[in-house]
XYZ file of N, CA, C and O in Angstrom:
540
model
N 2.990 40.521 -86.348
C 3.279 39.493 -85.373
C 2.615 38.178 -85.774
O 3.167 37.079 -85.837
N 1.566 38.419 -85.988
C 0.526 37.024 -86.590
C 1.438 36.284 -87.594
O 1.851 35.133 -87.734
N 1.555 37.400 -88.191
C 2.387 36.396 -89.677
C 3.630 35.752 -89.682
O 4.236 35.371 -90.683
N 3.951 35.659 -88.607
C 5.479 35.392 -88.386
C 4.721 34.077 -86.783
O 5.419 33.725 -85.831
N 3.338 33.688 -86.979
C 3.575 32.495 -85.991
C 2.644 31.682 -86.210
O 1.444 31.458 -86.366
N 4.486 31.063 -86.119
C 4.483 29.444 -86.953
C 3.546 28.514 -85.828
O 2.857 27.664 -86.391
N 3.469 28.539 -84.893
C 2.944 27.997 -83.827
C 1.160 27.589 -84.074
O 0.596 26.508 -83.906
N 0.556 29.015 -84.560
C -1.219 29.693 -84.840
C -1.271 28.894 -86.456
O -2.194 28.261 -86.969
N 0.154 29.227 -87.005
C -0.514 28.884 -88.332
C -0.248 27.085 -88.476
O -1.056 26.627 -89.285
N 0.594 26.101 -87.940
C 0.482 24.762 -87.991
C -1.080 24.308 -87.565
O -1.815 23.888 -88.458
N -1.447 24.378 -86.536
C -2.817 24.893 -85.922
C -3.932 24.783 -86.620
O -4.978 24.180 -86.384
N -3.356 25.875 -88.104
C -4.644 26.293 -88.733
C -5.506 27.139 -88.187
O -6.679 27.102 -88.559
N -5.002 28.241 -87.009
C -5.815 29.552 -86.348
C -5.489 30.377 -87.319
O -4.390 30.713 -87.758
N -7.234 30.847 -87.786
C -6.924 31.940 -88.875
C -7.339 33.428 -88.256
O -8.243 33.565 -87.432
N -6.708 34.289 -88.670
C -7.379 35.628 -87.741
C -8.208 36.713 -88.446
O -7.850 37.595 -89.226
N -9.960 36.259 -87.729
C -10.261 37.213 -89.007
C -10.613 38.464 -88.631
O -11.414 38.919 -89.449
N -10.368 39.227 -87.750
C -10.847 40.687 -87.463
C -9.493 41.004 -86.045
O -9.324 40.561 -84.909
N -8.740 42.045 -86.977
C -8.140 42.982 -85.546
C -8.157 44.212 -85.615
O -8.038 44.886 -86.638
N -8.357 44.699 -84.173
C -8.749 45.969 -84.023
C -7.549 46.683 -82.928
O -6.565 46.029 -82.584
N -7.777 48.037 -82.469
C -6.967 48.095 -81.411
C -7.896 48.160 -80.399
O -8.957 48.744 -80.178
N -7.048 47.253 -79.766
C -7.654 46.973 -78.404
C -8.518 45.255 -78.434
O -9.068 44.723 -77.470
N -8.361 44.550 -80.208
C -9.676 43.598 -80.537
C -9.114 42.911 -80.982
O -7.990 43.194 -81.396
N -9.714 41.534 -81.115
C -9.402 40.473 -82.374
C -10.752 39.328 -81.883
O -11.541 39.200 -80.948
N -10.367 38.570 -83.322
C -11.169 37.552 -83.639
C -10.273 36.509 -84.484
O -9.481 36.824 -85.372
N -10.491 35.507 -84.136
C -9.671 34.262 -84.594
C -11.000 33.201 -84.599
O -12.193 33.290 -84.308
N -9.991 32.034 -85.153
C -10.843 30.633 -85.416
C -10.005 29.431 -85.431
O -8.874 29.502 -85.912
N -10.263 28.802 -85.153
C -9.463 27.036 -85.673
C -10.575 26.007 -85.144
O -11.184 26.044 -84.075
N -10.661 25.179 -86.079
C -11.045 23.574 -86.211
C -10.631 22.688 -85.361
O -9.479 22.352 -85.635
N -11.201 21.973 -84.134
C -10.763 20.808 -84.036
C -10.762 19.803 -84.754
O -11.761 19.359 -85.318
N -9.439 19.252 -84.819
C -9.103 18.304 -85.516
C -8.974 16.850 -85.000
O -9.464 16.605 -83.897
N -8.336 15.822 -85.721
C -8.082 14.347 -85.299
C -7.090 14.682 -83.949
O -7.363 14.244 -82.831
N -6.313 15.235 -84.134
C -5.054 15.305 -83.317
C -4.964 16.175 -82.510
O -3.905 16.597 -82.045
N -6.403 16.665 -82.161
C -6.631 17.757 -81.377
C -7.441 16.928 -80.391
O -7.443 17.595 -79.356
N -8.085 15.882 -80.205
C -8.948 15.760 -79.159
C -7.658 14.698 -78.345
O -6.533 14.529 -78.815
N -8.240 14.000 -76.878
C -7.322 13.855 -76.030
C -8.148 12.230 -76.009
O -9.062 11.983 -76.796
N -7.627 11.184 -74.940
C -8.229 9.993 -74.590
C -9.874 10.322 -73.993
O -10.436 9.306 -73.586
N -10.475 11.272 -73.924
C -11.837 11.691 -73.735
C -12.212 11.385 -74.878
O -13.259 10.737 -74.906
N -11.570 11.695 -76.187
C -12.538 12.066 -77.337
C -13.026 13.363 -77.307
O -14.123 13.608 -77.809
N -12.270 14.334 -76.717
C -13.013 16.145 -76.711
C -11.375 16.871 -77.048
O -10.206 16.486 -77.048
N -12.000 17.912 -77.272
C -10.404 18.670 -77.362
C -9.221 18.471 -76.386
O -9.171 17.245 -76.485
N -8.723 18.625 -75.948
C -7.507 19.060 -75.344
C -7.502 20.140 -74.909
O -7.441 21.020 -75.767
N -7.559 20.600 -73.454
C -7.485 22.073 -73.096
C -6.254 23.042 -73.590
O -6.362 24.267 -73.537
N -5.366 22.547 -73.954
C -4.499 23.001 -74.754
C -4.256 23.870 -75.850
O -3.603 24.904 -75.992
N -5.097 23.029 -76.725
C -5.225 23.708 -77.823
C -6.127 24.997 -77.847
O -5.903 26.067 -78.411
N -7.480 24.518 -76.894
C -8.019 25.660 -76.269
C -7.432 27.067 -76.400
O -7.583 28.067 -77.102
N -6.667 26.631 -75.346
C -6.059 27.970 -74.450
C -5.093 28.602 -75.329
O -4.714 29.766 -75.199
N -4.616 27.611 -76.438
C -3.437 28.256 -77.289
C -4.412 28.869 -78.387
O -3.740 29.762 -78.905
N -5.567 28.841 -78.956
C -6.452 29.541 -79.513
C -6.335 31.094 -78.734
O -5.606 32.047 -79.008
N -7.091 30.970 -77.941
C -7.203 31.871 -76.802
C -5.635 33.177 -76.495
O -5.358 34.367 -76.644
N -5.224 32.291 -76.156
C -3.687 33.102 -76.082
C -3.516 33.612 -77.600
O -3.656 34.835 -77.627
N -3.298 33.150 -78.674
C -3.186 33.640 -79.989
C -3.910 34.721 -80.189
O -3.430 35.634 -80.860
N -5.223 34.825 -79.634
C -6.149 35.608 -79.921
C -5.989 37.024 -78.960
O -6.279 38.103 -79.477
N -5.635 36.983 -77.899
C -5.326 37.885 -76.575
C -4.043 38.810 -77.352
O -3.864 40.026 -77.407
N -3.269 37.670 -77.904
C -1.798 38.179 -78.037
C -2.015 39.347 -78.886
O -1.607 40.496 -78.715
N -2.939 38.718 -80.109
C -3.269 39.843 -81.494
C -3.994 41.404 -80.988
O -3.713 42.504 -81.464
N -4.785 41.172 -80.119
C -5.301 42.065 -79.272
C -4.625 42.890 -78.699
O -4.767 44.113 -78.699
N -3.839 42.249 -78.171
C -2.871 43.159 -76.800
C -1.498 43.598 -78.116
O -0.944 44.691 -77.998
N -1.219 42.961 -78.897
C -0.263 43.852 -79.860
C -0.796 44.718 -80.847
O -0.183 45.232 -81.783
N -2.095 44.841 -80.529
C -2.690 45.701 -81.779
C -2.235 47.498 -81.640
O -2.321 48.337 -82.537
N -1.858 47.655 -80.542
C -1.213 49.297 -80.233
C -0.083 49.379 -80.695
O 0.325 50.534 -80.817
N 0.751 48.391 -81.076
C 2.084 48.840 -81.662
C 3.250 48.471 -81.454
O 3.926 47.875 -82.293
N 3.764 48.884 -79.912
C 4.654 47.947 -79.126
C 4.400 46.648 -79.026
O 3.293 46.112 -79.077
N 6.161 45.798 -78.782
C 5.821 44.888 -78.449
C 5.465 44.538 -77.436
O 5.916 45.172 -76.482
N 4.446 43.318 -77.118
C 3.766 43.173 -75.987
C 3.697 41.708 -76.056
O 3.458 41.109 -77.104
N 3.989 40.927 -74.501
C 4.033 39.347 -74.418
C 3.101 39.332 -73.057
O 2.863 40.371 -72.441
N 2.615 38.077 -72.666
C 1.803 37.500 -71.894
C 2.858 37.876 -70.276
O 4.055 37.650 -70.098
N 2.082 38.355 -69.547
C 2.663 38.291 -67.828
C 2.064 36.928 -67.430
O 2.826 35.989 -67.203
N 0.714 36.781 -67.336
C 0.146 35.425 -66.978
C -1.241 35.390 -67.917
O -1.782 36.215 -68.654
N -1.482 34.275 -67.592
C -3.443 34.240 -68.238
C -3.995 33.074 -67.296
O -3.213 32.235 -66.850
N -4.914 33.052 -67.099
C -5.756 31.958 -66.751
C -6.933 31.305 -67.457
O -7.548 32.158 -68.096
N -7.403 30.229 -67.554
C -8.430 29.671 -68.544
C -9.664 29.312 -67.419
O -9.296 29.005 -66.285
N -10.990 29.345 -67.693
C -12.042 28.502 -66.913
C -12.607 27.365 -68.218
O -13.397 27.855 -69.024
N -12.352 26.420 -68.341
C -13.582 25.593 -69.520
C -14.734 25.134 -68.934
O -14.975 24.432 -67.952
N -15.694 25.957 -70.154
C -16.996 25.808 -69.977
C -17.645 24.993 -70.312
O -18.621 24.707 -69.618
N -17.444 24.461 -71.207
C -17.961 23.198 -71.721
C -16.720 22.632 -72.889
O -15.867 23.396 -73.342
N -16.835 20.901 -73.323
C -15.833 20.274 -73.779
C -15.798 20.608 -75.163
O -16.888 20.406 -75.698
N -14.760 21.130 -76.063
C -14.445 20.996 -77.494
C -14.624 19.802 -78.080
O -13.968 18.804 -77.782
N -15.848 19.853 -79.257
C -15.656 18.303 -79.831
C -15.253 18.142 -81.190
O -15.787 19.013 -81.877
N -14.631 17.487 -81.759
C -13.956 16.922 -82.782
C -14.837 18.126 -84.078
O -15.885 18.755 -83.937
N -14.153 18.083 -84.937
C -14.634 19.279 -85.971
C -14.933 20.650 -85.469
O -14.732 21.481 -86.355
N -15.294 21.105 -84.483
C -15.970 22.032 -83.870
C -15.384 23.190 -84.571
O -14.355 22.713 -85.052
N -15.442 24.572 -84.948
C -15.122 25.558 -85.296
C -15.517 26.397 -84.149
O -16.625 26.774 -83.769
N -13.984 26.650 -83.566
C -14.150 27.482 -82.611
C -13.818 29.154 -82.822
O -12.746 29.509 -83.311
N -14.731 30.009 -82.450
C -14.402 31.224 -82.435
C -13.721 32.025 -81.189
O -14.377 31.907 -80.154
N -12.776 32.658 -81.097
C -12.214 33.163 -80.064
C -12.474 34.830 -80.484
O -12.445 35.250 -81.640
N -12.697 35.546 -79.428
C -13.074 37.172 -79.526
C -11.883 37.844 -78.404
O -12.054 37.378 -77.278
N -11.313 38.330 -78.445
C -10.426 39.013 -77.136
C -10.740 40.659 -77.413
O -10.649 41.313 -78.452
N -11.165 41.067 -75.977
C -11.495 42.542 -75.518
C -10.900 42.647 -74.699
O -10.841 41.859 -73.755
N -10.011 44.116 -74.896
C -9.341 44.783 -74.032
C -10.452 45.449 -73.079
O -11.399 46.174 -73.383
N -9.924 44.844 -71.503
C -10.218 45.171 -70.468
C -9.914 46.754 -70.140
O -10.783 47.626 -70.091
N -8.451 46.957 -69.918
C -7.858 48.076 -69.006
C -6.493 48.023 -69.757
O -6.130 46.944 -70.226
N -5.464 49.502 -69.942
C -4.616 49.377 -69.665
C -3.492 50.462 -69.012
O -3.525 51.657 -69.306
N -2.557 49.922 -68.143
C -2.112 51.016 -67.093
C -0.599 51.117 -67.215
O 0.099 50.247 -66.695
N -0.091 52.073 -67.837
C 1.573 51.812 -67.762
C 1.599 50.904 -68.950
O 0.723 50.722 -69.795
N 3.012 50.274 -68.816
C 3.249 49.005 -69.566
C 2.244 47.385 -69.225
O 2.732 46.298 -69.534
N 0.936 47.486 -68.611
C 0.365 46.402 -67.964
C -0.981 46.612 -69.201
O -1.218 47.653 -69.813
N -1.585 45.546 -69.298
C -3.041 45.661 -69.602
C -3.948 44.186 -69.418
O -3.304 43.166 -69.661
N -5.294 44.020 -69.035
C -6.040 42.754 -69.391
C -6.882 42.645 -70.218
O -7.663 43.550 -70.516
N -6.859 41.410 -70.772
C -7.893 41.414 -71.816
C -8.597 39.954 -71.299
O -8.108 39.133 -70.522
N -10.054 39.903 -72.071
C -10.763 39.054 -71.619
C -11.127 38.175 -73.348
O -11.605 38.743 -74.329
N -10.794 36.965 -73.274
C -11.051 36.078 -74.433
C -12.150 35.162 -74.260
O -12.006 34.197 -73.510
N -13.255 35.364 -74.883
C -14.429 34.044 -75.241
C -13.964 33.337 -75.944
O -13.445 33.857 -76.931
N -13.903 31.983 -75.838
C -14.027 30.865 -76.952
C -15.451 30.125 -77.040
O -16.051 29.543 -76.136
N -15.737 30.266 -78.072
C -17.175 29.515 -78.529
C -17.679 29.608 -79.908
O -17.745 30.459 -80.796
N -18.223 27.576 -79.595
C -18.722 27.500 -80.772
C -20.248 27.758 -81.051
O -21.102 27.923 -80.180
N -20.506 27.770 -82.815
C -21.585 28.040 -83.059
C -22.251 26.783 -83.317
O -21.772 25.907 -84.038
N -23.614 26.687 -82.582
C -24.493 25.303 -82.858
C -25.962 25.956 -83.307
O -26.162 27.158 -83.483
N -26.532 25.333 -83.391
C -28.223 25.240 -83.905
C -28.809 26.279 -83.506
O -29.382 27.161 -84.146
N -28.593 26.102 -82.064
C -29.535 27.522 -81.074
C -28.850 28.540 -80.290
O -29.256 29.159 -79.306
N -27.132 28.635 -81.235
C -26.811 30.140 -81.452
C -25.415 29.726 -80.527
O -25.297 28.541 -80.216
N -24.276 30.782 -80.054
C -23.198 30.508 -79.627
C -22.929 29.714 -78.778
O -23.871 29.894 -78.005
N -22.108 28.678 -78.186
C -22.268 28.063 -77.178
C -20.521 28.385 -76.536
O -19.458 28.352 -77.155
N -20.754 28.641 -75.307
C -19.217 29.221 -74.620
C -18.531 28.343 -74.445
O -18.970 27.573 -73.590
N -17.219 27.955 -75.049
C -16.701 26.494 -74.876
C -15.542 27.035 -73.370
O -15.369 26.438 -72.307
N -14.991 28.224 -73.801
C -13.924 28.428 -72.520
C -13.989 30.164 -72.250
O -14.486 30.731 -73.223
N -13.684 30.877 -71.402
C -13.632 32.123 -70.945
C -11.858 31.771 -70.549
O -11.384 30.751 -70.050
N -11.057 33.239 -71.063
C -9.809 32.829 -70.605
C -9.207 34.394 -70.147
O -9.146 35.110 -71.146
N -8.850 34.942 -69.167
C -8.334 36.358 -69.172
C -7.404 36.186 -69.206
O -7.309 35.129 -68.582
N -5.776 36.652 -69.730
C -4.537 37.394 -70.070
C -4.231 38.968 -69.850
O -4.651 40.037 -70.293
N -3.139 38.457 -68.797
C -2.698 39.688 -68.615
C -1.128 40.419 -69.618
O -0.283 39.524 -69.622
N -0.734 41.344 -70.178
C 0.234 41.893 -70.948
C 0.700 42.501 -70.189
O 0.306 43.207 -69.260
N 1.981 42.108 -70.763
C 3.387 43.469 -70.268
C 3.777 44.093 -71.521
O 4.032 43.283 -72.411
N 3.916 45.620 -71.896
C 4.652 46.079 -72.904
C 6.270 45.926 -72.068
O 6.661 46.248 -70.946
N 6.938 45.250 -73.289
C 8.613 45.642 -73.399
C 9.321 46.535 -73.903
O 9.096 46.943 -75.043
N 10.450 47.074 -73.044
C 10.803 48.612 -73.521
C 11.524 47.975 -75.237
O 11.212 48.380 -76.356
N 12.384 47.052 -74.926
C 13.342 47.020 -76.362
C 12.034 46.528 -77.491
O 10.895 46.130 -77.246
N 12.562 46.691 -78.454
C 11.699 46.227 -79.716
C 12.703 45.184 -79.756
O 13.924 45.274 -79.622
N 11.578 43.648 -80.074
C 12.902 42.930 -80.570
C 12.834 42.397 -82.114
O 11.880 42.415 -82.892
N 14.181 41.911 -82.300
C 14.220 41.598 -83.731
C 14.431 40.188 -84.176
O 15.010 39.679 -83.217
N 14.292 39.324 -85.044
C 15.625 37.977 -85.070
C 16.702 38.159 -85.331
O 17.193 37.060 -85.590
N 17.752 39.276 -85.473
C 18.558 39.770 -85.431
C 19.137 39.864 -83.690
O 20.096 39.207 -83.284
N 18.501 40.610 -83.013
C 18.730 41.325 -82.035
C 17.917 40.462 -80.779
O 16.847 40.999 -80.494
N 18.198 39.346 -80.056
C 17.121 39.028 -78.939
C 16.956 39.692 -78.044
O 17.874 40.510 -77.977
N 16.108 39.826 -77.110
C 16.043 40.547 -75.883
C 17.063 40.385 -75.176
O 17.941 39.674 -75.665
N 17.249 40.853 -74.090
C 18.297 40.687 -72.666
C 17.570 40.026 -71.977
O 17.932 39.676 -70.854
C-alpha cells in the first residue's frame, strides 16, 4: 500500500518500521510546509499521522481505509523539524479497529510531542484493484 502513495511519497514521508498492528514514519518540514505563522500547517501534520495509522491499520492484510480520525496539536511544527510519527494499535472488533498516532520531534532534552492523533479503521469486504474500483 505504501508504495503505491503518491500522496506520502511527494511529501517525502519515509516509513521506517512496520509491524502488525505498528508503524513508524518520518517527514521534514519544509519551505512549503509552514503556513502565514511561520510553523507547519496542521495539515501536513495530520497527513503524516494518517499515513502512519493507515500503514498500521493495513499491516493485517485486508484492505483497510480510515472511518474517521481526530487530531489534538500539541505544540507548533517548525520549519526543518523531523518529525517522527509512531501508530499503535489500540483494539480491534469485527471489521472496526483504533489506533493511536504520536507525532514528535526530537530536540536537545529528548522527544517533544508535536500532535497526538487517534484513527479509527474499517476493513472492506472487496479487495480493490486499479483495475476493479469499489462499489
Amino acid at each position: 500500500m505504501f508504495a503505491d502513495d503518491q500522496a506520502s511519497k511527494a511529501l517525502g514521508i519515509e516509513l521506517i518500521e512496520a509491524a502488525e498492528g505498528h508503524a513508524v514514519a518520518t517527514m521534514r518540514i519544509t519551505e512549503t510546509m509552514v503556513n502565514g505563522h511561520d510553523i507547519a500547517h496542521g495539515g501536513y501534520v495530520f497527513l503524516l499521522a494518517d499515513t502512519t495509522f493507515a500503514c498500521a491499520c493495513n499491516s493485517h492484510g485486508p484492505v483497510t481505509v480510515a472511518s474517521g480520525a481526530e487530531i489534538s496539536f500539541v505544540a507548533a511544527g517548525k520549519l526543518g523539524d523531523h518529525l517522527i510519527a509512531t501508530a499503535t494499535e489500540r483494539t480491534r472488533y469485527g471489521r472496526n479497529g483504533i489506533y493511536d498516532v504520536t507525532v514528535h520531534r526530537e530536540t536537545p532534552g529528548g522527544p517533544e510531542v508535536v500532535a497526538e492523533f487517534r484513527g479509527r479503521s474499517r476493513t472492506i469486504q472487496a479487495v480493490a484493484s486499479k483495475e476493479s474500483p469499489l462499489p
